[in-house]
PDB file of C-alpha atoms in Angstrom:
ATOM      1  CA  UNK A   1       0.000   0.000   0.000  1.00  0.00           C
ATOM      2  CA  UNK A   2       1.079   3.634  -0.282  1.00  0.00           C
ATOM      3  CA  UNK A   3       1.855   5.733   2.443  1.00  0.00           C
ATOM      4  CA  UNK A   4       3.802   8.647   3.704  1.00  0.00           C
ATOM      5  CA  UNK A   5       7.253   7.923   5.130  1.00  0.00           C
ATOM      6  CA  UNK A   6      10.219   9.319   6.460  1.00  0.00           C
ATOM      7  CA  UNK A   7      13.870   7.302   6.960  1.00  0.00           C
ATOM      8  CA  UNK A   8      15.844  10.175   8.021  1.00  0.00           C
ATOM      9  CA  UNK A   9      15.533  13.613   9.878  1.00  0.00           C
ATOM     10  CA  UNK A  10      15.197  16.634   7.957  1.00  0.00           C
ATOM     11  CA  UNK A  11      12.574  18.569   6.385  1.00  0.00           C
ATOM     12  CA  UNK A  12       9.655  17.513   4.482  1.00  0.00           C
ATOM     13  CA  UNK A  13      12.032  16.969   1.392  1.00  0.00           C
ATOM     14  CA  UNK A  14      12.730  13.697   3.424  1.00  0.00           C
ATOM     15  CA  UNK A  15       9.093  12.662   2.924  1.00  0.00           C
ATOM     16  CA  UNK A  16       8.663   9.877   0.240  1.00  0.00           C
ATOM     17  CA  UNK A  17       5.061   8.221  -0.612  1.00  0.00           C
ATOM     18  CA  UNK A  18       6.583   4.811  -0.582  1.00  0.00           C
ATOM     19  CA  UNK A  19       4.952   1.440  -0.704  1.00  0.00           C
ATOM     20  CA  UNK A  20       4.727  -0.510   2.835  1.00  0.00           C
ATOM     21  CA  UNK A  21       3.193  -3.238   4.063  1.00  0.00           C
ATOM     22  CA  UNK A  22       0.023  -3.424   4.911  1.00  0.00           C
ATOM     23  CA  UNK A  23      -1.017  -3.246   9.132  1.00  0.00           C
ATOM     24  CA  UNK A  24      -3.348  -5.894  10.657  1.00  0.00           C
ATOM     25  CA  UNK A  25      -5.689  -5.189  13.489  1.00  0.00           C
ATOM     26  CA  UNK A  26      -4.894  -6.564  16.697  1.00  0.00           C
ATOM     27  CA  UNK A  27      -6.379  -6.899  19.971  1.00  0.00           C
ATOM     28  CA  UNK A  28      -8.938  -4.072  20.365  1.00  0.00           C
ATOM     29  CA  UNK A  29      -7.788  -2.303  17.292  1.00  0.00           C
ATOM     30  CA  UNK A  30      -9.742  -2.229  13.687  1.00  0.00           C
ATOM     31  CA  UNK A  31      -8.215  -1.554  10.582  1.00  0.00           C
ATOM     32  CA  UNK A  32      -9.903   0.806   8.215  1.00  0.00           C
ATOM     33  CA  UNK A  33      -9.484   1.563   4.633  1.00  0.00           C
ATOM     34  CA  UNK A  34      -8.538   5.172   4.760  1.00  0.00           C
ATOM     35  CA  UNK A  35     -10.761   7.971   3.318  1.00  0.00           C
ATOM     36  CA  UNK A  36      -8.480  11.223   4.802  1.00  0.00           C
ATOM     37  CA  UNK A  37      -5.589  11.442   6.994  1.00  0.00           C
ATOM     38  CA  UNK A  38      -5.272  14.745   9.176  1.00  0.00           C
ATOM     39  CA  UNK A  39      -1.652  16.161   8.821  1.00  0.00           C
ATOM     40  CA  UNK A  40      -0.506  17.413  12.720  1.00  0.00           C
ATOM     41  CA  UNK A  41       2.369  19.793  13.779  1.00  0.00           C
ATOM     42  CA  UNK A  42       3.011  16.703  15.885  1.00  0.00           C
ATOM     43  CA  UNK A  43       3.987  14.973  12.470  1.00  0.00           C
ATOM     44  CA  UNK A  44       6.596  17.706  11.610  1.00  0.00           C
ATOM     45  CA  UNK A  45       7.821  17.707  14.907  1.00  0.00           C
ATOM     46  CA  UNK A  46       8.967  14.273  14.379  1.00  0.00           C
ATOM     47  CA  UNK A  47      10.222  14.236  11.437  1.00  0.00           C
ATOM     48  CA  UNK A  48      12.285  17.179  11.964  1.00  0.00           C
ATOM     49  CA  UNK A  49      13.740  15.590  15.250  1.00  0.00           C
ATOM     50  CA  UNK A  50      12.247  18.379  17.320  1.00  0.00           C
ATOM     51  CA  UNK A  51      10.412  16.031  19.764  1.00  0.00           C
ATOM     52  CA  UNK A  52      11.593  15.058  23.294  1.00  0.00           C
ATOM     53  CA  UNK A  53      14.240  11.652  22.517  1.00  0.00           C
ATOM     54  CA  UNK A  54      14.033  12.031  18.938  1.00  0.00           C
ATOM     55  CA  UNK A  55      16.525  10.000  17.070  1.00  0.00           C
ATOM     56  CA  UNK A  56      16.170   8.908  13.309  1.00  0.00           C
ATOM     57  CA  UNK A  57      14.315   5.426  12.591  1.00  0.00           C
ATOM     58  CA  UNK A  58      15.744   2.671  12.058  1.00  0.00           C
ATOM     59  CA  UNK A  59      13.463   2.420   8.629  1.00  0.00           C
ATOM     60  CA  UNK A  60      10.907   3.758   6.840  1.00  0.00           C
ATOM     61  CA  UNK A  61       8.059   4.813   9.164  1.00  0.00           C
ATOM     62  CA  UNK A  62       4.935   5.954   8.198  1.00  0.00           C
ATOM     63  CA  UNK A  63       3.535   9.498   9.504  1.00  0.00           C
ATOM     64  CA  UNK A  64      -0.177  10.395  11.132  1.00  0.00           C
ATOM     65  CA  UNK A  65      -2.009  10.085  14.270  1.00  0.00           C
ATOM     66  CA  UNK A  66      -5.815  10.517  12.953  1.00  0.00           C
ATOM     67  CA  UNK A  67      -8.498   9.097   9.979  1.00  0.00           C
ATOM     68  CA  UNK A  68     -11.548   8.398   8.625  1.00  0.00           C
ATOM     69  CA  UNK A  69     -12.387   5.449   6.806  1.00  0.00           C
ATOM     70  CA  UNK A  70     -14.431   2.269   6.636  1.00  0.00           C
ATOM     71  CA  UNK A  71     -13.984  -1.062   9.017  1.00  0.00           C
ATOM     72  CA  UNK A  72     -12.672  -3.764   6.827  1.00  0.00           C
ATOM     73  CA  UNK A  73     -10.804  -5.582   9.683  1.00  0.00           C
ATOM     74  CA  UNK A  74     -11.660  -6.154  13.125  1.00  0.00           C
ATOM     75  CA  UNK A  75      -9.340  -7.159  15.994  1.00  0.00           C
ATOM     76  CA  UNK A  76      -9.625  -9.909  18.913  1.00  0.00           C
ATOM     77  CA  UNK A  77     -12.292  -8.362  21.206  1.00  0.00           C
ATOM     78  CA  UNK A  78     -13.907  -5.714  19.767  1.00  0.00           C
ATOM     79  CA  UNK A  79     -17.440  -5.321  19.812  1.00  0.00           C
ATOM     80  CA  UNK A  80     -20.275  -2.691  18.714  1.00  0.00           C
ATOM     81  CA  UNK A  81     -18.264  -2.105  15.229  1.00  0.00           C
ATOM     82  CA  UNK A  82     -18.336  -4.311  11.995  1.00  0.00           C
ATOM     83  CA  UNK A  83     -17.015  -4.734   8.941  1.00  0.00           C
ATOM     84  CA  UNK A  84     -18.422  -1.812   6.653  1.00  0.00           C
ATOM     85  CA  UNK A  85     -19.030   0.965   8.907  1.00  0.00           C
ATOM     86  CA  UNK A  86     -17.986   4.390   8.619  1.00  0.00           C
ATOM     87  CA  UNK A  87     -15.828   5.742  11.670  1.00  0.00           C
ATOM     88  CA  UNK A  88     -12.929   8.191  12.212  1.00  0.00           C
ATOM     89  CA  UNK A  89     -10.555   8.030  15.605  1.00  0.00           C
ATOM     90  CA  UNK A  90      -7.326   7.545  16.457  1.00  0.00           C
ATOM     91  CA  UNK A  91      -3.969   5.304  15.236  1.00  0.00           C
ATOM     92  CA  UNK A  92      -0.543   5.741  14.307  1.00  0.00           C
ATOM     93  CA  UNK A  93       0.942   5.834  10.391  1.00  0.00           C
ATOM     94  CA  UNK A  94      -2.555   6.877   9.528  1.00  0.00           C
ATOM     95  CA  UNK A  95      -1.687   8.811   6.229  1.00  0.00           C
ATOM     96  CA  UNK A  96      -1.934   5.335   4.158  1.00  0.00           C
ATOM     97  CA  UNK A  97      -4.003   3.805   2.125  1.00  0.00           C
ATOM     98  CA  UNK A  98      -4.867   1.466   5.039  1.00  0.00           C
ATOM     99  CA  UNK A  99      -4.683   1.793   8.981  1.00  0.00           C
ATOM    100  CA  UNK A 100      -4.884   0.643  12.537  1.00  0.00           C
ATOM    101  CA  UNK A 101      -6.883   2.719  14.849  1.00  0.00           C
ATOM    102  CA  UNK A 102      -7.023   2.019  18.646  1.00  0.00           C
ATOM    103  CA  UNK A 103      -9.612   4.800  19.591  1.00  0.00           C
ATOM    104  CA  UNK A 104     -12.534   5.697  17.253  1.00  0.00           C
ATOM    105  CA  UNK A 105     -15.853   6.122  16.919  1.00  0.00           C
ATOM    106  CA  UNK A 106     -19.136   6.034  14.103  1.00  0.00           C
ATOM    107  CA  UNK A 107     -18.758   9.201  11.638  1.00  0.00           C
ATOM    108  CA  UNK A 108     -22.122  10.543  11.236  1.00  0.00           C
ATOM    109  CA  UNK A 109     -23.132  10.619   7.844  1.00  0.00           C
ATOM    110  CA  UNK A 110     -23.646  14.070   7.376  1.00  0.00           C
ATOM    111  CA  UNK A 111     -19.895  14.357   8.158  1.00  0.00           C
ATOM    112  CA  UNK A 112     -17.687  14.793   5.144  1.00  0.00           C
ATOM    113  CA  UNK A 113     -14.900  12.229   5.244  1.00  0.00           C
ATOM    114  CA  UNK A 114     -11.922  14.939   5.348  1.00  0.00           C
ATOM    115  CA  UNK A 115     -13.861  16.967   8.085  1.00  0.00           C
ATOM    116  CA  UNK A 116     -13.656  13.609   9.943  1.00  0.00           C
ATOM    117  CA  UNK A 117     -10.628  12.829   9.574  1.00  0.00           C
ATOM    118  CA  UNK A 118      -9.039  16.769  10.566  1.00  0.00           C
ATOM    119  CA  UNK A 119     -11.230  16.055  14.080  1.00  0.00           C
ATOM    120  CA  UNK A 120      -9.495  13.725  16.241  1.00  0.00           C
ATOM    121  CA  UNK A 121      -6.667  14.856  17.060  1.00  0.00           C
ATOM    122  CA  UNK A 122      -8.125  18.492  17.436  1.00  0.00           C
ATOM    123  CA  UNK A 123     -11.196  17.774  19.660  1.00  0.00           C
ATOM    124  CA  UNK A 124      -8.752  15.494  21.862  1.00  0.00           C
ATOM    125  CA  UNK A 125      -6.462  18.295  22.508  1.00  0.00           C
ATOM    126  CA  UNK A 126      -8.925  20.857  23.255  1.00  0.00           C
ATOM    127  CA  UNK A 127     -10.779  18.593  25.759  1.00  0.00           C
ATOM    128  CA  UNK A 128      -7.822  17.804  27.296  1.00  0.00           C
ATOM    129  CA  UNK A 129      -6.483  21.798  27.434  1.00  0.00           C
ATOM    130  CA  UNK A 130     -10.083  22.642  28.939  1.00  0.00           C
ATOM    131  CA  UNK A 131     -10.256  19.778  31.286  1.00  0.00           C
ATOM    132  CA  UNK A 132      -6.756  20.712  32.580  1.00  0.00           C
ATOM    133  CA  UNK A 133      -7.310  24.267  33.485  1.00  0.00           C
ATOM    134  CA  UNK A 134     -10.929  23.952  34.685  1.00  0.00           C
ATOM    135  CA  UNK A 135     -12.799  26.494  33.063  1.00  0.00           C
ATOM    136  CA  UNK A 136     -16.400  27.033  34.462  1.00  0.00           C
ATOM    137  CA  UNK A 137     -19.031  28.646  32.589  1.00  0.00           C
ATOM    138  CA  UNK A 138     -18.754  32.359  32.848  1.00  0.00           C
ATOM    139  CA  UNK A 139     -14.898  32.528  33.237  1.00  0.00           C
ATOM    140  CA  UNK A 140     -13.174  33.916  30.204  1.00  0.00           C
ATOM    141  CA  UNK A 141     -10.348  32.268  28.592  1.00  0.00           C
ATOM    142  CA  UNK A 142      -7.568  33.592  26.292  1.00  0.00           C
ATOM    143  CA  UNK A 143      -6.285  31.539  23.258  1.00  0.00           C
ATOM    144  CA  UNK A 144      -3.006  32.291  21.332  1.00  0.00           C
ATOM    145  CA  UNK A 145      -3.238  30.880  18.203  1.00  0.00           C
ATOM    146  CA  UNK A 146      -6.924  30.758  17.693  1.00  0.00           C
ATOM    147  CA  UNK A 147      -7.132  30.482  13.942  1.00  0.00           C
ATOM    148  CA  UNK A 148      -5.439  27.215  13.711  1.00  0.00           C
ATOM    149  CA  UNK A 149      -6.207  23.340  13.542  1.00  0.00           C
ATOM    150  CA  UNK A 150      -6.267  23.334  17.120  1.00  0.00           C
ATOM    151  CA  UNK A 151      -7.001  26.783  18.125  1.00  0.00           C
ATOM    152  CA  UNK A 152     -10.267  26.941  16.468  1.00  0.00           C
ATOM    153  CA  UNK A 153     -11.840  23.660  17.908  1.00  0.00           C
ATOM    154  CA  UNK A 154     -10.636  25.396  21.286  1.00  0.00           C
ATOM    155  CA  UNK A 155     -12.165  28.102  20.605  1.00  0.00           C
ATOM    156  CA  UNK A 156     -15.324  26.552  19.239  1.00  0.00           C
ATOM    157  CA  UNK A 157     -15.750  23.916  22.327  1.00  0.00           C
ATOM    158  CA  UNK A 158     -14.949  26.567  24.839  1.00  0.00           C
ATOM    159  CA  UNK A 159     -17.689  28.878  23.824  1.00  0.00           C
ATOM    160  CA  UNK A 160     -20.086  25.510  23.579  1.00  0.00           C
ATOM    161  CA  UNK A 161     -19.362  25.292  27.301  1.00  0.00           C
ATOM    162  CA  UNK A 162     -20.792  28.687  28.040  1.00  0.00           C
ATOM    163  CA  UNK A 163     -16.880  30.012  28.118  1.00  0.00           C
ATOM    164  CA  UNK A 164     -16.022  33.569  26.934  1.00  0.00           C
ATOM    165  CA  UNK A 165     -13.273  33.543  24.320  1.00  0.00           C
ATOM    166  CA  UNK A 166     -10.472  35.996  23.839  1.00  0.00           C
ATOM    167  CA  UNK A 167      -7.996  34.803  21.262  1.00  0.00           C
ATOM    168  CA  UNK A 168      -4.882  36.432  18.798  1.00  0.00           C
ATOM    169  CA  UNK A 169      -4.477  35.456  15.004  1.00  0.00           C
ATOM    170  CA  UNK A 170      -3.235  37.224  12.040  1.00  0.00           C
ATOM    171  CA  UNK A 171      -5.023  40.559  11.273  1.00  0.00           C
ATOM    172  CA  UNK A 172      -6.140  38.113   8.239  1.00  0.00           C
ATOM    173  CA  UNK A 173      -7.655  35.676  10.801  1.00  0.00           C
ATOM    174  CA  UNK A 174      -9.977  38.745  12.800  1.00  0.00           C
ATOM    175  CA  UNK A 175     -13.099  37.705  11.210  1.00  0.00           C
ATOM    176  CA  UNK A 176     -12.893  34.133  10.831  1.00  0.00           C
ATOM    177  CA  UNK A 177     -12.289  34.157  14.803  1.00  0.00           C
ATOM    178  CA  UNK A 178     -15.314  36.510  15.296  1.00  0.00           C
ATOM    179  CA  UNK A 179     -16.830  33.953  12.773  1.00  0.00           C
ATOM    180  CA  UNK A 180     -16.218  30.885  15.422  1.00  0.00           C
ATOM    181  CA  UNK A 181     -17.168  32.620  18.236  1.00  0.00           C
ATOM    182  CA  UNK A 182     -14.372  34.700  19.393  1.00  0.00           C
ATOM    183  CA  UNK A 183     -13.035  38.006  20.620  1.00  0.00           C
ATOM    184  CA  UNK A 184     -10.499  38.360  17.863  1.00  0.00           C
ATOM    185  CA  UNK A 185      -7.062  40.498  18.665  1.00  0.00           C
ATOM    186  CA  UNK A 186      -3.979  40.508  16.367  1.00  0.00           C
ATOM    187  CA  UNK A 187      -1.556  39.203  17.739  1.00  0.00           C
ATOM    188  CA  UNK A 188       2.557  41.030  18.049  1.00  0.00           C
ATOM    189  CA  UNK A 189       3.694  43.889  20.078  1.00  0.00           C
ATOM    190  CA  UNK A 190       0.933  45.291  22.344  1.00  0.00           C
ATOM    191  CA  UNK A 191      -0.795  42.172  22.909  1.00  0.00           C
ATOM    192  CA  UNK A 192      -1.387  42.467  26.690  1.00  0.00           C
ATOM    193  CA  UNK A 193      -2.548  45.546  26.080  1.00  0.00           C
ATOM    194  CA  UNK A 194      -5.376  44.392  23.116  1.00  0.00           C
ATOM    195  CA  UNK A 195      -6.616  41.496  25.451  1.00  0.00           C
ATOM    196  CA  UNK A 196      -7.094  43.308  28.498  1.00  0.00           C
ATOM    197  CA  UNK A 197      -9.366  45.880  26.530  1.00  0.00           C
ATOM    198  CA  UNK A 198     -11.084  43.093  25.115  1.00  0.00           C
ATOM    199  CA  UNK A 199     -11.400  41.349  28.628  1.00  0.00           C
ATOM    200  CA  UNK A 200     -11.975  44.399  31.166  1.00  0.00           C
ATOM    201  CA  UNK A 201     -12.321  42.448  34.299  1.00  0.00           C
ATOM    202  CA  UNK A 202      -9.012  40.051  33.170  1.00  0.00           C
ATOM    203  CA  UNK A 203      -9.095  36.208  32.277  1.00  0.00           C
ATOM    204  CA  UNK A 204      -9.290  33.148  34.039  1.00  0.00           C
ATOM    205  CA  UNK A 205      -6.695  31.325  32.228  1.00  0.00           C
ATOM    206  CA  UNK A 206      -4.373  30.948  29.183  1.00  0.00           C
ATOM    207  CA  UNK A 207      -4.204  28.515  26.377  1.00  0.00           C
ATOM    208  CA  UNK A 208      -0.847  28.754  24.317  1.00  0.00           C
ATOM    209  CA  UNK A 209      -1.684  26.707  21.038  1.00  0.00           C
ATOM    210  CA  UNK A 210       0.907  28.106  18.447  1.00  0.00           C
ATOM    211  CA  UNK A 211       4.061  28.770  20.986  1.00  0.00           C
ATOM    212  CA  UNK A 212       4.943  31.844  19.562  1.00  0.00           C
ATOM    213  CA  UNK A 213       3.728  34.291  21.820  1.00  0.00           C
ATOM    214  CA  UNK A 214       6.342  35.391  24.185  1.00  0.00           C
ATOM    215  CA  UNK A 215       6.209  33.280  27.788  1.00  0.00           C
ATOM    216  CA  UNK A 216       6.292  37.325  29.566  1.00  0.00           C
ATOM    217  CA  UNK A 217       3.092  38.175  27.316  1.00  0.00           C
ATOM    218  CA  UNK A 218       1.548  34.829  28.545  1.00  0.00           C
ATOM    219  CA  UNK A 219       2.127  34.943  32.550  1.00  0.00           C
ATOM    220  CA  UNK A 220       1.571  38.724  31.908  1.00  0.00           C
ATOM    221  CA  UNK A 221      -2.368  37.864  31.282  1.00  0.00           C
ATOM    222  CA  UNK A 222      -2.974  35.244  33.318  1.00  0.00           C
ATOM    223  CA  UNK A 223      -4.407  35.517  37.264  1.00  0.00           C
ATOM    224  CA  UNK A 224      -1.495  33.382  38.587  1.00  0.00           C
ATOM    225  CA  UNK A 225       1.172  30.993  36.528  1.00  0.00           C
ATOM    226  CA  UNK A 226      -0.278  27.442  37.454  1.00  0.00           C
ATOM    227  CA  UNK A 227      -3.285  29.047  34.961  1.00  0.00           C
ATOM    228  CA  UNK A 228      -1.120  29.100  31.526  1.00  0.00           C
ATOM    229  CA  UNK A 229      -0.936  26.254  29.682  1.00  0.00           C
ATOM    230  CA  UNK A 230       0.538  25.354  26.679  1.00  0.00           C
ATOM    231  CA  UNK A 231       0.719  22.389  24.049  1.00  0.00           C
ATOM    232  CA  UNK A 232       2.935  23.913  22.030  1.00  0.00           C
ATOM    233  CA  UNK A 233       6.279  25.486  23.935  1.00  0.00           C
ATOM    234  CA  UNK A 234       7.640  22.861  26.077  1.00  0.00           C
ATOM    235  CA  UNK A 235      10.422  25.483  27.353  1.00  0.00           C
ATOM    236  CA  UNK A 236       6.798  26.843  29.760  1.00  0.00           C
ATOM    237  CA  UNK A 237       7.233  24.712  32.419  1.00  0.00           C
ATOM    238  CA  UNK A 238      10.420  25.763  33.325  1.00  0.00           C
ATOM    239  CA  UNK A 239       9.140  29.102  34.034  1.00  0.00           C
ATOM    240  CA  UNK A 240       6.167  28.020  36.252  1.00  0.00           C
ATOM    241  CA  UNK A 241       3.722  27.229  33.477  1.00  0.00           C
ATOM    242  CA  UNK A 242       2.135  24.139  32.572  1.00  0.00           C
ATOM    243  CA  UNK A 243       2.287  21.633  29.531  1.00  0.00           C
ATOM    244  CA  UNK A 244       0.752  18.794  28.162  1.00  0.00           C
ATOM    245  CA  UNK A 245       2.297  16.533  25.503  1.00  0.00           C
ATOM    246  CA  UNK A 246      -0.595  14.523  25.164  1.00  0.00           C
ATOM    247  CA  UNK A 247       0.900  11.560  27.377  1.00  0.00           C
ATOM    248  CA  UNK A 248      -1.311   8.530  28.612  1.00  0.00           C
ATOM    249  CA  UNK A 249      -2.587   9.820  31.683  1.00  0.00           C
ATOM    250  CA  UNK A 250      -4.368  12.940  30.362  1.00  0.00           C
ATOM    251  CA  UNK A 251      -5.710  11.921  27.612  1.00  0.00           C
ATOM    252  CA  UNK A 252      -9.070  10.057  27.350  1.00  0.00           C
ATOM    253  CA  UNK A 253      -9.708   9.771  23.346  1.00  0.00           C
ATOM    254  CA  UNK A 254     -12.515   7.530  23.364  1.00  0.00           C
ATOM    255  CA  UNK A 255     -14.309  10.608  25.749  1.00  0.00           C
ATOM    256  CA  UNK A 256     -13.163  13.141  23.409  1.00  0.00           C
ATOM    257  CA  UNK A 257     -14.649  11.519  20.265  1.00  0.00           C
ATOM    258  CA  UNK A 258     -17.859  10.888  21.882  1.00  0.00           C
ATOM    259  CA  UNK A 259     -17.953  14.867  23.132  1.00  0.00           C
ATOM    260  CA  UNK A 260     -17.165  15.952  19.594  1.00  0.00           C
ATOM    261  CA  UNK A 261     -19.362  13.558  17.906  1.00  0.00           C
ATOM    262  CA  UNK A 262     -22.239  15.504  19.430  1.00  0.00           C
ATOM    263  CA  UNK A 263     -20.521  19.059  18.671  1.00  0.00           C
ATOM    264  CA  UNK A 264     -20.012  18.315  15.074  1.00  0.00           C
ATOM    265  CA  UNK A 265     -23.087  17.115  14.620  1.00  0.00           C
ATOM    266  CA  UNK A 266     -24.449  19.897  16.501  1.00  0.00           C
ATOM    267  CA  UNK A 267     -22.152  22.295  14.137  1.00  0.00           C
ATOM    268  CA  UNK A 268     -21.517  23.986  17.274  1.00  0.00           C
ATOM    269  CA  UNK A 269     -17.895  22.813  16.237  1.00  0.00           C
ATOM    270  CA  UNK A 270     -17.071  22.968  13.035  1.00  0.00           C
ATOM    271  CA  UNK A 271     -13.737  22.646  11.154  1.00  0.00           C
ATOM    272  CA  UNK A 272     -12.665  24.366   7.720  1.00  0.00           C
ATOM    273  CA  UNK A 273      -9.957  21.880   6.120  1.00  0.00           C
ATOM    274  CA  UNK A 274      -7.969  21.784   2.635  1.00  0.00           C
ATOM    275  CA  UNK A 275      -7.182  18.913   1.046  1.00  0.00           C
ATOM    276  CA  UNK A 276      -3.852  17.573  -0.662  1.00  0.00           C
ATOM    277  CA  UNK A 277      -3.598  14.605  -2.520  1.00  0.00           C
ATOM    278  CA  UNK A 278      -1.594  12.013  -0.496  1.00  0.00           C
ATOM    279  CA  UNK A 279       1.438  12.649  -2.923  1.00  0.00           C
ATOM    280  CA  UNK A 280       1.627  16.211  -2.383  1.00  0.00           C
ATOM    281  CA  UNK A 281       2.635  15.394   0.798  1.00  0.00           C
ATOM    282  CA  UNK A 282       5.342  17.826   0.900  1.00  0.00           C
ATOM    283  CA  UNK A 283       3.471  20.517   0.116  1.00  0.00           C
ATOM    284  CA  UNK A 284       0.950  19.689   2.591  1.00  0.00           C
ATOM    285  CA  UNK A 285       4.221  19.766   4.833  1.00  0.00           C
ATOM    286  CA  UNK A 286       5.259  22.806   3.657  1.00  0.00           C
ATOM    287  CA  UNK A 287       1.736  24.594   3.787  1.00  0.00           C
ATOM    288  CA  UNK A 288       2.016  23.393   7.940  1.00  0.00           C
ATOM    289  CA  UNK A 289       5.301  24.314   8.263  1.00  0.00           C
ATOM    290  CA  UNK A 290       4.664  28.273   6.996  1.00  0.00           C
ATOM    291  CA  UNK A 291       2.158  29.167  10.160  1.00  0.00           C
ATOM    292  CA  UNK A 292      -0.312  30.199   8.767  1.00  0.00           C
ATOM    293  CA  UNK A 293      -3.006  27.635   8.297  1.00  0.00           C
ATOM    294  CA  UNK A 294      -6.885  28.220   8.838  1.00  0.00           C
ATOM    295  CA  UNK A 295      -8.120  25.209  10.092  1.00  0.00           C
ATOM    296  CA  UNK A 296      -7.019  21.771   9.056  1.00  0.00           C
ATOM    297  CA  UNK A 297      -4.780  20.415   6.027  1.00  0.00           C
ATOM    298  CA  UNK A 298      -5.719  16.587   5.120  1.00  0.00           C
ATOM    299  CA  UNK A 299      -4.603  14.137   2.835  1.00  0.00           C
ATOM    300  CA  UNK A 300      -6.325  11.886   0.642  1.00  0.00           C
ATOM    301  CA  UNK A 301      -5.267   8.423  -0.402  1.00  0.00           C
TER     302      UNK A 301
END
């Protein structure tokens, strides 16, 4: 089968679409035939050798951490899914013509396959960001980088949960945020200055997304240190921040999907993608790696 590698670390000319073999499904896992594969930051982060550890593999390994696609193998154990149906969840080496996924859940069929596919990852995050800092209805929360993959489901399941929304994006990105929801503010010099007029009475907490807004600007906004967290600039913590990688212990995927199924459905989330074919790879790479991305950028098999 096709799929998007990487043997060595490096930039996205290091990418091939190489043929692999195929995966099987194992114990609680089902294999799908894939319809779209969601392209992460994560993904880049790896292959560039930017993540914690990161060492070159010792062969071709195939990139992605989130489909959509139809069942045509089912592991040892799994129940309530069969051969056939239509879900979208969770794996790894999901851009492929075929994949494992160990987390999913039934893609509603007013759901376009690519929208499905960009979700995963995104509503797992942002559950996980809002779960982590406790927001309560009524308490206002500021998100840099709301314009994003990420930063827009935050945005958009934040507000769902009766949260008010400050958030920074390109001057570009002012009316899609007002568009989702949010209290838009350019971000650069003079941020602290934009959110507090935006947010009189201050914010409740701080939700770095992009990790390019200066740590000082950051602590500067929020009511005490413990209240900024970021998934995005790993240097935080050292500084009295918090992070999350997305390790084991905070994150609860199958919960995630089943909250988003209900947003998406709802449209109280929803996510603008654009599509590559899966051997423009690259320059779905490339489109990531520039910064400015509205939304979601997802391959196709």
């Amino acid at each position: 089968m096709r799929a998007v590698t990487y043997s060595e670390l490096g930039g996205p000319e290091v990418l091939e679409v190489a043929d692999v073999p195929e995966p099987h499904a194992g114990p609680g896992q089902v294999r799908i035939k894939v319809a779209a594969a969601s392209v992460n930051p994560v993904d880049w982060k790896t292959f560039r050798g930017l993540m914690p550890g990161a060492q070159a593999p010792a062969g071709p390994t195939v990139l992605g951490w989130d489909a959509s696609g139809v069942v045509d193998e089912v592991g040892e154990g799994v129940t309530g899914v069969a051969v056939g149906d239509d879900v979208f969840g969770f794996g790894r080496g999901t851009q492929a013509e075929r994949t494992v996924l160990t987390a999913w859940a039934p893609k509603p069929a007013s759901l376009d396959w690519s929208v499905a596919a960009a979700a995963p990852s995104a509503l797992e995050t942002s559950e996980r960001v809002l779960r982590l800092l406790d927001l309560q209805p009524g308490q206002t929360l500021f998100v840099a980088g709301g314009a994003g993959g990420v930063g827009a489901v935050l945005v958009q399941m934040a507000v769902a949960a009766g949260v008010t929304v400050v958030a920074s994006a390109s001057a570009d990105n002012q009316g899609y945020l007002a568009e989702i929801g949010a209290v838009g503010v350019p971000y650069g010099e003079g941020l602290v200055d934009r959110v507090r007029a935006a947010a009189p009475d201050g914010v409740d907490a701080v939700a770095d997304v992009a990790g390019k807004t200066p740590a000082a600007d950051l602590f500067a906004l929020a009511p005490s240190r413990d209240k900024v967290l970021s998934i995005a600039n790993f240097d935080l913590a050292a500084e009295g921040g918090r992070v999350t990688g997305g390790s084991e212990s905070e994150r609860r995927p199958t919960e995630a999907l089943a909250q988003g199924v209900e947003l998406l459905r709802e449209s109280k989330v929803v996510i603008k993608v654009q599509t590559f074919p899966l051997e423009r790879a690259r320059e779905a790479y490339e489109t990531s790696l520039s910064g400015h991305v509205r939304g979601k950028l997802v391959l196709l098999p």
